[in-house]
Every structure is written in C-alpha cells, then in structure tokens.
Coordinates of C-alpha atoms in Angstrom, one line a residue:
M1 CA 34.3 -5.6 2.5
L2 CA 35.8 -4.3 5.7
V3 CA 34.9 -0.8 4.8
K4 CA 31.3 -1.9 4.2
S5 CA 31.0 -3.8 7.4
M6 CA 32.4 -0.8 9.3
K7 CA 29.9 1.5 7.6
T8 CA 27.0 -0.9 8.6
L9 CA 28.1 -0.9 12.3
A10 CA 28.5 2.9 12.3
D11 CA 25.0 3.3 10.7
A12 CA 23.6 0.9 13.3
R13 CA 25.2 2.9 16.1
N14 CA 23.8 6.2 14.6
G15 CA 20.4 4.7 14.3
A16 CA 20.4 4.8 10.5
L17 CA 19.7 1.1 10.3
T18 CA 19.8 -0.5 6.9
A19 CA 17.0 -2.9 5.5
P20 CA 19.3 -6.0 6.1
Y21 CA 20.2 -4.8 9.6
R22 CA 16.4 -4.3 10.4
A23 CA 15.7 -7.8 9.0
G24 CA 18.6 -9.1 11.2
L25 CA 16.9 -7.6 14.3
R26 CA 13.7 -9.5 13.5
S27 CA 15.4 -12.9 13.0
R28 CA 17.7 -13.4 15.8
T29 CA 18.0 -16.6 17.8
F30 CA 17.1 -17.1 21.5
R31 CA 17.5 -19.8 24.1
T32 CA 13.6 -19.6 24.4
A33 CA 12.8 -21.8 21.3
S34 CA 9.3 -20.4 20.8
L35 CA 10.7 -17.0 20.2
N36 CA 12.8 -18.1 17.2
A37 CA 11.8 -18.1 13.5
P38 CA 9.3 -20.8 12.7
T39 CA 10.6 -23.9 10.9
H40 CA 7.2 -24.4 9.2
P41 CA 7.2 -23.9 5.5
Y42 CA 5.1 -20.8 4.5
A43 CA 3.5 -19.4 1.3
V44 CA 4.1 -15.8 0.4
I45 CA 0.7 -14.3 -0.5
P46 CA 0.8 -11.2 -2.9
V47 CA -1.5 -8.5 -1.5
T48 CA -2.0 -4.9 -2.7
S49 CA -4.1 -2.6 -0.7
A50 CA -6.6 0.1 -2.0
D51 CA -4.0 2.8 -2.4
G52 CA -1.5 0.5 -4.2
A53 CA 0.7 -0.3 -1.0
R54 CA 2.2 -3.7 -1.3
L55 CA 2.0 -5.8 1.9
R56 CA 4.1 -8.6 3.2
V57 CA 1.8 -11.6 3.9
H58 CA 2.7 -15.1 5.0
A59 CA 0.5 -18.1 5.4
Y60 CA 2.0 -21.0 7.5
G61 CA 0.7 -24.4 7.9
P62 CA -1.6 -26.6 5.9
A63 CA -3.3 -24.8 2.9
D64 CA -6.6 -26.5 3.7
G65 CA -6.5 -25.8 7.4
D66 CA -8.8 -23.6 9.4
V67 CA -7.5 -20.1 9.5
I68 CA -6.2 -17.9 12.2
V69 CA -5.1 -14.4 11.2
L70 CA -2.6 -12.7 13.5
I71 CA -2.6 -8.8 13.3
H72 CA 0.5 -7.2 15.1
G73 CA 0.7 -3.9 16.9
W74 CA 2.4 -0.7 16.5
S75 CA 6.1 -0.8 15.7
C76 CA 6.0 -4.6 15.3
S77 CA 6.0 -7.0 12.4
I78 CA 5.1 -10.7 11.4
E79 CA 8.0 -11.9 13.7
Y80 CA 6.2 -10.6 16.7
W81 CA 3.9 -13.5 16.4
N82 CA 6.6 -16.3 16.4
P83 CA 5.4 -17.8 19.6
Q84 CA 1.8 -18.2 18.2
I85 CA 3.0 -19.3 14.7
N86 CA 5.2 -22.0 16.3
A87 CA 2.4 -23.3 18.4
F88 CA -0.5 -23.4 15.8
A89 CA 1.0 -23.8 12.3
D90 CA 1.0 -27.7 12.7
Q91 CA -2.8 -27.6 12.9
Y92 CA -4.0 -24.3 11.4
R93 CA -3.4 -22.1 8.5
V94 CA -1.8 -19.2 10.3
V95 CA -1.9 -15.9 8.3
C96 CA 0.3 -13.0 9.4
Y97 CA 1.0 -9.7 7.6
D98 CA 3.2 -6.7 8.1
Q99 CA 1.0 -3.7 8.6
R100 CA 1.7 -0.9 6.1
G101 CA 5.2 0.6 6.6
H102 CA 6.1 -2.1 9.1
G103 CA 8.5 -5.0 8.4
T104 CA 8.8 -4.9 4.7
S105 CA 5.4 -3.7 3.7
E106 CA 5.2 -0.5 1.9
L107 CA 3.9 2.6 3.7
G108 CA 1.8 3.6 0.7
R109 CA 0.6 7.0 -0.6
T110 CA -2.1 7.5 2.0
T111 CA -1.6 8.9 5.4
P112 CA -2.1 6.2 8.0
G113 CA -5.5 6.1 9.7
R114 CA -8.5 4.0 10.6
E115 CA -9.4 3.8 6.9
T116 CA -6.0 2.3 5.9
L117 CA -6.0 -0.1 8.9
A118 CA -9.4 -1.4 7.7
Q119 CA -8.6 -1.5 4.0
D120 CA -5.4 -3.4 4.5
L121 CA -7.1 -6.1 6.6
S122 CA -9.9 -6.4 4.1
A123 CA -7.4 -6.8 1.3
V124 CA -5.5 -9.6 3.3
L125 CA -8.7 -11.4 4.1
D126 CA -9.8 -11.3 0.4
A127 CA -6.4 -12.8 -0.6
T128 CA -6.2 -15.5 1.9
L129 CA -9.6 -16.9 2.5
R130 CA -11.6 -19.0 0.2
P131 CA -15.1 -18.0 -0.6
G132 CA -17.4 -18.8 2.4
Q133 CA -14.3 -19.5 4.7
R134 CA -14.1 -17.6 8.0
A135 CA -11.1 -16.9 10.1
V136 CA -10.3 -16.3 13.8
L137 CA -9.0 -12.8 13.9
V138 CA -6.5 -12.0 16.6
G139 CA -5.3 -8.4 17.1
H140 CA -2.6 -7.2 19.5
S141 CA -2.5 -3.4 20.5
M142 CA -2.8 -1.6 17.1
G143 CA -3.9 -4.9 15.7
G144 CA -7.0 -5.0 18.0
I145 CA -7.6 -1.4 16.7
T146 CA -7.4 -2.6 13.2
I147 CA -10.0 -5.3 13.7
Q148 CA -12.3 -2.6 15.2
A149 CA -11.7 -0.3 12.4
W150 CA -12.4 -3.0 9.9
A151 CA -15.7 -3.9 11.6
G152 CA -16.8 -0.3 11.4
Q153 CA -15.9 0.3 7.9
Y154 CA -17.0 -3.1 6.5
P155 CA -19.7 -4.4 8.9
E156 CA -21.1 -6.7 6.1
Q157 CA -17.8 -8.4 6.0
V158 CA -17.8 -9.3 9.7
R159 CA -19.9 -12.5 9.7
Q160 CA -18.8 -13.4 6.2
R161 CA -15.0 -13.5 7.1
A162 CA -14.7 -13.9 10.8
A163 CA -15.7 -16.7 13.0
A164 CA -14.4 -15.1 16.2
A165 CA -12.2 -12.3 17.3
V166 CA -9.6 -11.7 20.1
L167 CA -8.6 -8.2 21.1
A168 CA -5.6 -8.2 23.3
N169 CA -4.0 -5.2 25.0
T170 CA -5.8 -2.7 22.9
S171 CA -8.1 0.3 23.0
S172 CA -11.0 1.9 21.2
G173 CA -9.8 5.4 21.6
D174 CA -8.6 8.2 24.0
I175 CA -4.9 7.1 23.7
R176 CA -3.6 10.4 23.8
Y177 CA -4.8 11.0 27.4
G178 CA -5.5 7.4 28.4
S179 CA -2.0 6.0 28.2
D180 CA -0.1 5.8 31.4
L181 CA 3.2 4.9 29.6
I182 CA 5.2 8.1 30.6
P183 CA 5.0 9.0 34.3
L184 CA 3.3 12.3 35.1
L185 CA 2.7 13.4 31.5
N186 CA -0.3 11.2 30.7
K187 CA -2.1 11.1 34.0
P188 CA -4.5 13.6 35.5
L189 CA -3.5 15.5 38.6
T190 CA -5.2 14.1 41.6
L191 CA -6.0 15.1 45.1
A192 CA -7.1 12.5 47.6
D193 CA -7.3 10.1 44.6
R194 CA -9.7 12.3 42.7
P195 CA -8.8 14.3 39.5
I196 CA -8.4 18.0 40.0
T197 CA -10.7 20.1 37.7
V198 CA -10.5 23.7 36.9
L199 CA -13.4 25.4 35.0
G200 CA -15.0 22.0 34.3
N201 CA -11.8 20.6 32.7
T202 CA -9.4 18.0 34.3
V203 CA -6.0 19.5 34.9
R204 CA -3.5 17.5 33.0
M205 CA 0.3 17.8 32.6
P206 CA 1.6 19.2 29.1
M207 CA 1.7 16.6 26.4
I208 CA 4.3 18.0 24.2
V209 CA 7.2 16.0 25.6
S210 CA 5.4 12.6 25.5
E211 CA 4.0 13.2 22.0
T212 CA 7.4 14.2 20.7
L213 CA 8.9 11.0 22.1
L214 CA 6.2 8.8 20.6
T215 CA 5.7 10.6 17.1
A216 CA 9.2 11.8 16.2
P217 CA 10.7 9.9 13.3
V218 CA 13.9 9.0 15.1
P219 CA 15.5 5.5 15.5
L220 CA 15.0 3.6 18.7
P221 CA 18.4 2.9 20.2
G222 CA 19.4 -0.5 21.7
G223 CA 21.4 -1.5 24.7
W224 CA 20.8 -2.5 28.3
P225 CA 19.4 0.7 29.3
V226 CA 16.7 0.8 26.7
G227 CA 15.9 -2.9 27.4
A228 CA 15.5 -2.1 31.1
L229 CA 13.2 0.8 30.4
L230 CA 11.1 -1.3 28.0
K231 CA 10.7 -4.0 30.8
A232 CA 10.0 -1.3 33.4
R233 CA 7.3 0.8 31.5
V234 CA 5.9 -1.6 28.8
M235 CA 6.3 -5.1 30.0
S236 CA 6.1 -6.5 33.5
R237 CA 8.5 -7.6 36.2
R238 CA 7.9 -11.1 35.3
A239 CA 9.3 -10.6 31.8
T240 CA 12.3 -12.8 31.0
A241 CA 15.6 -11.4 29.7
D242 CA 14.8 -13.2 26.4
Q243 CA 11.2 -11.8 26.2
V244 CA 12.8 -8.3 26.6
D245 CA 15.5 -8.7 24.2
F246 CA 13.2 -10.4 21.6
A247 CA 10.6 -7.5 21.8
L248 CA 13.2 -4.7 21.7
G249 CA 14.7 -6.3 18.5
I250 CA 11.3 -6.2 17.0
L251 CA 10.6 -2.7 18.0
R252 CA 13.9 -1.4 16.8
S253 CA 13.5 -2.9 13.4
C254 CA 10.6 -0.6 12.6
R255 CA 11.3 2.3 10.4
P256 CA 11.2 5.6 12.4
L257 CA 8.9 7.3 9.8
T258 CA 6.3 4.3 10.2
R259 CA 6.5 4.6 14.0
G260 CA 5.9 8.3 14.0
R261 CA 3.1 8.5 11.6
H262 CA 1.2 5.6 13.1
A263 CA 1.7 7.0 16.6
A264 CA 0.2 10.3 15.4
A265 CA -2.8 8.6 13.8
L266 CA -3.6 6.4 16.7
A267 CA -3.3 9.3 19.3
D268 CA -6.8 10.8 18.5
M269 CA -8.5 7.7 16.8
D270 CA -12.0 7.1 18.1
L271 CA -13.6 3.7 17.5
T272 CA -16.0 3.6 20.4
E273 CA -19.0 3.1 17.9
T274 CA -17.5 0.1 16.2
A275 CA -18.4 -2.4 19.0
A276 CA -21.9 -2.6 17.4
S277 CA -20.4 -3.8 14.2
L278 CA -18.2 -6.6 15.7
T279 CA -21.0 -9.2 15.5
V280 CA -19.0 -12.3 16.2
P281 CA -18.0 -13.9 19.5
T282 CA -15.2 -11.9 20.8
T283 CA -12.7 -12.3 23.6
V284 CA -11.0 -9.3 25.2
I285 CA -7.6 -9.7 27.0
A286 CA -5.9 -7.1 29.2
G287 CA -2.7 -6.7 31.2
K288 CA -3.1 -5.8 34.8
H289 CA 0.3 -4.0 34.6
D290 CA -0.2 -2.6 31.0
R291 CA 0.9 1.0 31.1
L292 CA 0.9 1.7 27.3
L293 CA -2.9 0.8 27.0
P294 CA -4.1 0.3 30.6
E295 CA -6.6 -2.4 31.5
R296 CA -9.4 0.2 31.8
M297 CA -9.2 0.7 27.9
S298 CA -9.9 -3.0 27.3
R299 CA -12.6 -2.9 30.0
N300 CA -14.4 -0.3 28.1
I301 CA -14.4 -2.5 24.9
A302 CA -15.5 -5.5 26.9
E303 CA -18.5 -3.6 28.3
A304 CA -19.6 -2.3 24.9
L305 CA -19.5 -5.9 23.6
A306 CA -21.4 -7.2 26.7
S307 CA -24.1 -4.7 25.9
T308 CA -24.5 -6.1 22.3
G309 CA -24.3 -9.7 23.4
Y310 CA -21.0 -10.6 21.6
L311 CA -18.5 -10.6 24.5
T312 CA -17.3 -14.3 25.0
A313 CA -14.9 -13.5 27.9
Y314 CA -12.9 -10.8 29.5
R315 CA -9.5 -11.8 30.7
V316 CA -7.1 -9.7 32.9
W317 CA -3.7 -11.3 33.2
P318 CA -0.6 -10.2 35.4
T319 CA 1.2 -8.9 32.3
G320 CA 2.4 -5.7 30.8
H321 CA 1.5 -4.8 27.2
L322 CA 2.9 -7.8 25.5
G323 CA 0.5 -10.4 26.8
N324 CA 1.0 -13.0 24.0
I325 CA 4.8 -12.8 24.7
E326 CA 4.8 -12.5 28.6
A327 CA 2.1 -15.0 29.2
E328 CA 2.7 -17.2 26.2
D329 CA 1.3 -20.4 27.6
H330 CA -1.9 -18.8 28.8
F331 CA -2.4 -16.8 25.6
N332 CA -1.8 -19.9 23.4
A333 CA -4.2 -22.1 25.6
E334 CA -6.9 -19.4 25.3
L335 CA -6.5 -19.1 21.6
A336 CA -6.5 -22.9 21.1
D337 CA -9.9 -23.0 22.9
I338 CA -11.4 -20.1 20.9
A339 CA -10.3 -21.5 17.6
G340 CA -11.4 -24.9 18.4
R341 CA -15.0 -23.7 19.4
A342 CA -15.3 -21.1 16.6
H343 CA -14.2 -23.4 13.7
S344 CA -16.5 -26.2 15.2
R345 CA -19.4 -23.7 14.9
S346 CA -18.4 -22.8 11.4
A347 CA -18.4 -26.3 10.3
A348 CA -21.7 -27.0 11.9
V349 CA -23.2 -24.0 10.1
G350 CA -21.4 -25.0 6.8

C-alpha cells in the first residue's frame, strides 16, 4: 500500500496523473460551498455518439422538470458547472455532460472537430429530452462553439430542441490569431495604435511558441505559480483564491491528449455562418478582461445574431474567461431570468 501511494504521488508530480487522481482533482472541497460537488441526486444517462464514443452524462433535479443543458469548455468537465448545478437543480432538470475525451467520456475514433462537437450534443439531447421537449442550452467557451456547430449542422433541430441559448465567453472563429492569452505572440504589431501592415498583410509575431504551449499533449502542472498565472492571464484580478484553485483543479484533470487535440481543432474552426441557423432567443455574455477569447469575439456573434433578430441581450461583465465562476451571482441571476422566460414561452406554445 505504501509503495502504491508513493508511486501515485510520484506520478502526480511528474504529470502522469492516474484516472483516480484526476477524479480527485475534480471533486475537492472548498470553503466556497457553491464550488463543491452537488448534494442533489442525479441520474446517469447512457449516451453513445455517432462514432461509438461513450459520453458521461448526468441529469440532476426533478425528472419532470424543465431542462437546462450545460455544455462546458475546453479542458473542463461536468464539475466545472457545480455553481450552476447547485443553484438550479432544485427547480430544473439540469443536464451536463463531459465533452468527448474530457472527464471520463471517451475520446472516440474520430478526430475532434465541428462535426464531433455537433454530433455529441445532438446525441445528448436525443437521450435526455422527451419528444417535443425543449431545453435552454448554455455553452461556455468551447461549449458555446459546440452550440453554434450543432445549429449549423442540424438547423432543423434548433427549434425542436432549444427554447433559448446562452453563449458565454466564446467565439465563432479566428481563435488562432484572435486570442490575447499569450503576450506578444497573439497580438498584431502596432504603431500609434494601428496595426502595421506589409504587402497588405498585418505583421504578427511567430505563432509556433503559443501553438506548442496550447496543443502539446503534456500535463498541466499544479502549484502556486501556475495558479497565479491562471489568475493573471485567464481570470481577472477579482477572482478569489477558491475560484482560482477550483478552476486549476478542473483544468489539470483534463487528459493532455484531449487538451492538445481539441486546441488544434479549435484554432482554425470557422463558424461565422452558423448564426443564421441559431433561430432561438440567444443571450451572449462576454468578459471585459477575457484574454483567452476577448470580448470582441463575443461582440461579433452578438452583431450577427442581432442582424437575424435572435439576439436577446449582449452582456459584458468585469470578468476574465470564466464568467460563470468569477461572477457566479450575476450569471445565475441572468440564467434564472432566461430559463423562466424561455420555458414560459414553451408552455404557452405547447
């Protein structure tokens, strides 16, 4: 037993985290009660995607309740949504799933891309919604990209399955060059606040370093320095120690291969045309201090939705990238209002 424990610790230090160790990173206890694992009972819903990948799907709250589907972002898992599950599972049927390769969902045989994001969400909705039932779909970061990919691939399902949508801290494309996460590497050179262009092209710093950092299948280390970097570059100054520690544990629990493959897939994904297919009331939420997917990316989505008449609201909050964690109360209040109005409309139509 002692030898086994010592090996586990050694593996953890070296980044070769075992499945139980990763699960432990996702289920720690914090002083901030809303970050802790929900006490609500949940159902495990068996879901297999189009290529045979088995997905981990949980449904919290009353089986006959109106449904909210929470779709996490890159390198996260079901547990990322603990603050929202804890807030809404008393009243709503809250459905969450680990995106393929994340948490304990299988990575599958198909290379991750817009098609797998869309197919997986479609499979989850088929398994968790009754005929004629519609859900409020909430996507954070890659989760928001997932909703857009699904709408583009299955436009006929949008009004059948969705009552409303929330796109938080997300993008419709240009992540390779649009992200401000890494200083100097992802921002155009400027002179007098204007981009410098040569032969018609904006001069940019080399991307090889930033792409290597984001796509390489290497474990994410822990410790105070990494937490400080996470707060400084991904979150905001207002983020609490608990929020940073919670987020870091979730991120570290993601398998390196999953992190790398999805980062590579997202870098060049272009979903700018999918706004025309997202034909339900949609709220877009951005973070003023979001460097990973800057506010201008969300603004582009909001403008596209406004042109089609389906933008309900565009919110910009003083947060970094993890808006539902950093501004939990604001996010939950907004979602409560959206869900209440959306399901009232659904009931009236029904």
